Each structure stands twice: as structure tokens, then as C-alpha cells.
Amino acid sequence: MNALLGLVPIGLAALGWYGLYRLNRRRGWFRIGELIFWDAILLVLVYLVWLRWF
């Protein structure tokens, strides 16, 4: 159970990336490198919130 609990932040960041990807397909705002950059920022923020709560 504890091993699966550690995957939650990565899963949330993956959902965030998918949301950005879908938004970008409609709008065309970002290049792939920018999507990766913002996903990394999102992953760091998710981990900071996750570590604060747990």
C-alpha cells in the first residue's frame, strides 16, 4: 500500500500533463519542450503539496 501511495503525485502530474496536452491540441499554445517544462513545474508543485500533507 505504501508503494502505491508514492505513485499518487506522479499520477496527478500525468493527469496534468494530459490536460495540458489536450488543451494544446485545441489552442496550439505550446511546443513539446514547453509542455515538458510546465509538466516538470507541475510535478514539483504536486510533490511540495504532497510532502506538506503527508
CSV table of N, CA and C in Angstrom, one decimal:
chain,number,residue,atom,x,y,z
A,1,MET,N,0.8,-1.2,0.0
A,1,MET,CA,0.0,0.0,0.0
A,1,MET,C,0.9,1.3,0.0
A,2,ASN,N,1.9,1.3,0.8
A,2,ASN,CA,2.8,2.4,0.9
A,2,ASN,C,3.5,2.7,-0.5
A,3,ALA,N,3.8,1.6,-1.2
A,3,ALA,CA,4.5,1.8,-2.5
A,3,ALA,C,3.5,2.5,-3.5
A,4,LEU,N,2.2,2.1,-3.4
A,4,LEU,CA,1.3,2.7,-4.3
A,4,LEU,C,1.0,4.2,-3.9
A,5,LEU,N,1.1,4.5,-2.7
A,5,LEU,CA,0.8,5.8,-2.2
A,5,LEU,C,1.9,6.8,-2.8
A,6,GLY,N,3.1,6.3,-3.0
A,6,GLY,CA,4.1,7.1,-3.6
A,6,GLY,C,3.9,7.5,-5.0
A,7,LEU,N,3.0,6.7,-5.7
A,7,LEU,CA,2.8,6.9,-7.1
A,7,LEU,C,1.7,8.0,-7.3
A,8,VAL,N,1.0,8.4,-6.3
A,8,VAL,CA,-0.1,9.3,-6.4
A,8,VAL,C,0.4,10.7,-7.0
A,9,PRO,N,1.5,11.3,-6.5
A,9,PRO,CA,1.9,12.6,-7.1
A,9,PRO,C,2.3,12.4,-8.6
A,10,ILE,N,2.9,11.3,-9.0
A,10,ILE,CA,3.3,11.1,-10.4
A,10,ILE,C,2.0,11.0,-11.2
A,11,GLY,N,1.0,10.3,-10.7
A,11,GLY,CA,-0.3,10.1,-11.4
A,11,GLY,C,-1.0,11.5,-11.6
A,12,LEU,N,-0.9,12.3,-10.5
A,12,LEU,CA,-1.5,13.6,-10.6
A,12,LEU,C,-0.8,14.5,-11.7
A,13,ALA,N,0.5,14.4,-11.7
A,13,ALA,CA,1.3,15.2,-12.7
A,13,ALA,C,1.0,14.6,-14.1
A,14,ALA,N,0.8,13.3,-14.2
A,14,ALA,CA,0.5,12.7,-15.5
A,14,ALA,C,-0.9,13.2,-16.0
A,15,LEU,N,-1.8,13.3,-15.1
A,15,LEU,CA,-3.1,13.9,-15.4
A,15,LEU,C,-3.0,15.4,-15.8
A,16,GLY,N,-2.2,16.1,-15.1
A,16,GLY,CA,-2.0,17.5,-15.5
A,16,GLY,C,-1.3,17.6,-16.9
A,17,TRP,N,-0.4,16.7,-17.2
A,17,TRP,CA,0.3,16.8,-18.5
A,17,TRP,C,-0.8,16.4,-19.6
A,18,TYR,N,-1.6,15.5,-19.3
A,18,TYR,CA,-2.6,15.1,-20.3
A,18,TYR,C,-3.6,16.2,-20.5
A,19,GLY,N,-3.9,16.9,-19.5
A,19,GLY,CA,-4.8,18.1,-19.6
A,19,GLY,C,-4.2,19.2,-20.4
A,20,LEU,N,-2.9,19.5,-20.2
A,20,LEU,CA,-2.2,20.5,-21.0
A,20,LEU,C,-2.0,20.0,-22.4
A,21,TYR,N,-1.8,18.8,-22.6
A,21,TYR,CA,-1.7,18.2,-24.0
A,21,TYR,C,-3.0,18.4,-24.8
A,22,ARG,N,-4.1,18.1,-24.1
A,22,ARG,CA,-5.4,18.2,-24.8
A,22,ARG,C,-5.7,19.7,-25.1
A,23,LEU,N,-5.4,20.6,-24.1
A,23,LEU,CA,-5.6,22.0,-24.3
A,23,LEU,C,-4.7,22.5,-25.5
A,24,ASN,N,-3.5,22.0,-25.5
A,24,ASN,CA,-2.6,22.5,-26.5
A,24,ASN,C,-3.0,22.0,-27.9
A,25,ARG,N,-3.6,20.8,-28.0
A,25,ARG,CA,-4.1,20.3,-29.3
A,25,ARG,C,-5.1,21.2,-29.9
A,26,ARG,N,-6.0,21.8,-29.0
A,26,ARG,CA,-7.0,22.7,-29.4
A,26,ARG,C,-6.5,24.1,-29.7
A,27,ARG,N,-5.6,24.6,-28.9
A,27,ARG,CA,-5.2,26.0,-28.9
A,27,ARG,C,-3.9,26.2,-29.7
A,28,GLY,N,-3.0,25.2,-29.5
A,28,GLY,CA,-1.6,25.3,-30.2
A,28,GLY,C,-0.7,26.4,-29.5
A,29,TRP,N,-0.8,26.5,-28.2
A,29,TRP,CA,-0.1,27.5,-27.5
A,29,TRP,C,1.4,27.1,-27.3
A,30,PHE,N,1.7,25.8,-27.0
A,30,PHE,CA,3.0,25.4,-26.6
A,30,PHE,C,3.6,24.4,-27.6
A,31,ARG,N,5.0,24.4,-27.6
A,31,ARG,CA,5.7,23.4,-28.3
A,31,ARG,C,5.9,22.3,-27.3
A,32,ILE,N,6.4,21.1,-27.8
A,32,ILE,CA,6.6,20.0,-26.9
A,32,ILE,C,7.6,20.2,-25.8
A,33,GLY,N,8.6,21.0,-26.0
A,33,GLY,CA,9.6,21.3,-24.9
A,33,GLY,C,8.9,22.1,-23.9
A,34,GLU,N,8.0,23.0,-24.2
A,34,GLU,CA,7.4,23.9,-23.3
A,34,GLU,C,6.4,23.0,-22.4
A,35,LEU,N,5.7,22.1,-23.1
A,35,LEU,CA,4.8,21.2,-22.4
A,35,LEU,C,5.6,20.4,-21.3
A,36,ILE,N,6.8,19.9,-21.7
A,36,ILE,CA,7.6,19.1,-20.7
A,36,ILE,C,8.0,20.0,-19.6
A,37,PHE,N,8.4,21.3,-19.9
A,37,PHE,CA,8.8,22.2,-18.9
A,37,PHE,C,7.7,22.5,-17.9
A,38,TRP,N,6.5,22.8,-18.4
A,38,TRP,CA,5.4,23.1,-17.5
A,38,TRP,C,4.9,21.8,-16.7
A,39,ASP,N,5.1,20.6,-17.3
A,39,ASP,CA,4.8,19.4,-16.6
A,39,ASP,C,5.8,19.2,-15.5
A,40,ALA,N,7.0,19.5,-15.7
A,40,ALA,CA,8.0,19.4,-14.6
A,40,ALA,C,7.7,20.4,-13.5
A,41,ILE,N,7.3,21.6,-13.8
A,41,ILE,CA,6.9,22.6,-12.8
A,41,ILE,C,5.7,22.0,-12.0
A,42,LEU,N,4.7,21.5,-12.7
A,42,LEU,CA,3.5,20.9,-12.1
A,42,LEU,C,3.9,19.8,-11.2
A,43,LEU,N,4.8,18.9,-11.6
A,43,LEU,CA,5.3,17.8,-10.8
A,43,LEU,C,5.9,18.3,-9.5
A,44,VAL,N,6.8,19.3,-9.6
A,44,VAL,CA,7.4,19.8,-8.4
A,44,VAL,C,6.4,20.4,-7.4
A,45,LEU,N,5.4,21.1,-7.9
A,45,LEU,CA,4.3,21.7,-7.1
A,45,LEU,C,3.5,20.6,-6.4
A,46,VAL,N,3.2,19.6,-7.2
A,46,VAL,CA,2.4,18.5,-6.6
A,46,VAL,C,3.2,17.8,-5.5
A,47,TYR,N,4.5,17.6,-5.7
A,47,TYR,CA,5.3,17.0,-4.7
A,47,TYR,C,5.4,17.9,-3.4
A,48,LEU,N,5.5,19.2,-3.6
A,48,LEU,CA,5.6,20.1,-2.5
A,48,LEU,C,4.3,20.0,-1.7
A,49,VAL,N,3.2,20.0,-2.3
A,49,VAL,CA,1.9,19.9,-1.6
A,49,VAL,C,1.8,18.5,-1.0
A,50,TRP,N,2.2,17.5,-1.7
A,50,TRP,CA,2.1,16.1,-1.2
A,50,TRP,C,3.0,16.0,0.1
A,51,LEU,N,4.2,16.5,0.1
A,51,LEU,CA,5.1,16.3,1.2
A,51,LEU,C,4.6,17.2,2.4
A,52,ARG,N,3.9,18.3,2.1
A,52,ARG,CA,3.4,19.1,3.2
A,52,ARG,C,2.2,18.4,3.9
A,53,TRP,N,1.4,17.7,3.2
A,53,TRP,CA,0.3,17.0,3.8
A,53,TRP,C,0.7,15.6,4.4
A,54,PHE,N,1.6,15.0,3.9
A,54,PHE,CA,2.0,13.6,4.4
A,54,PHE,C,3.4,13.7,4.9
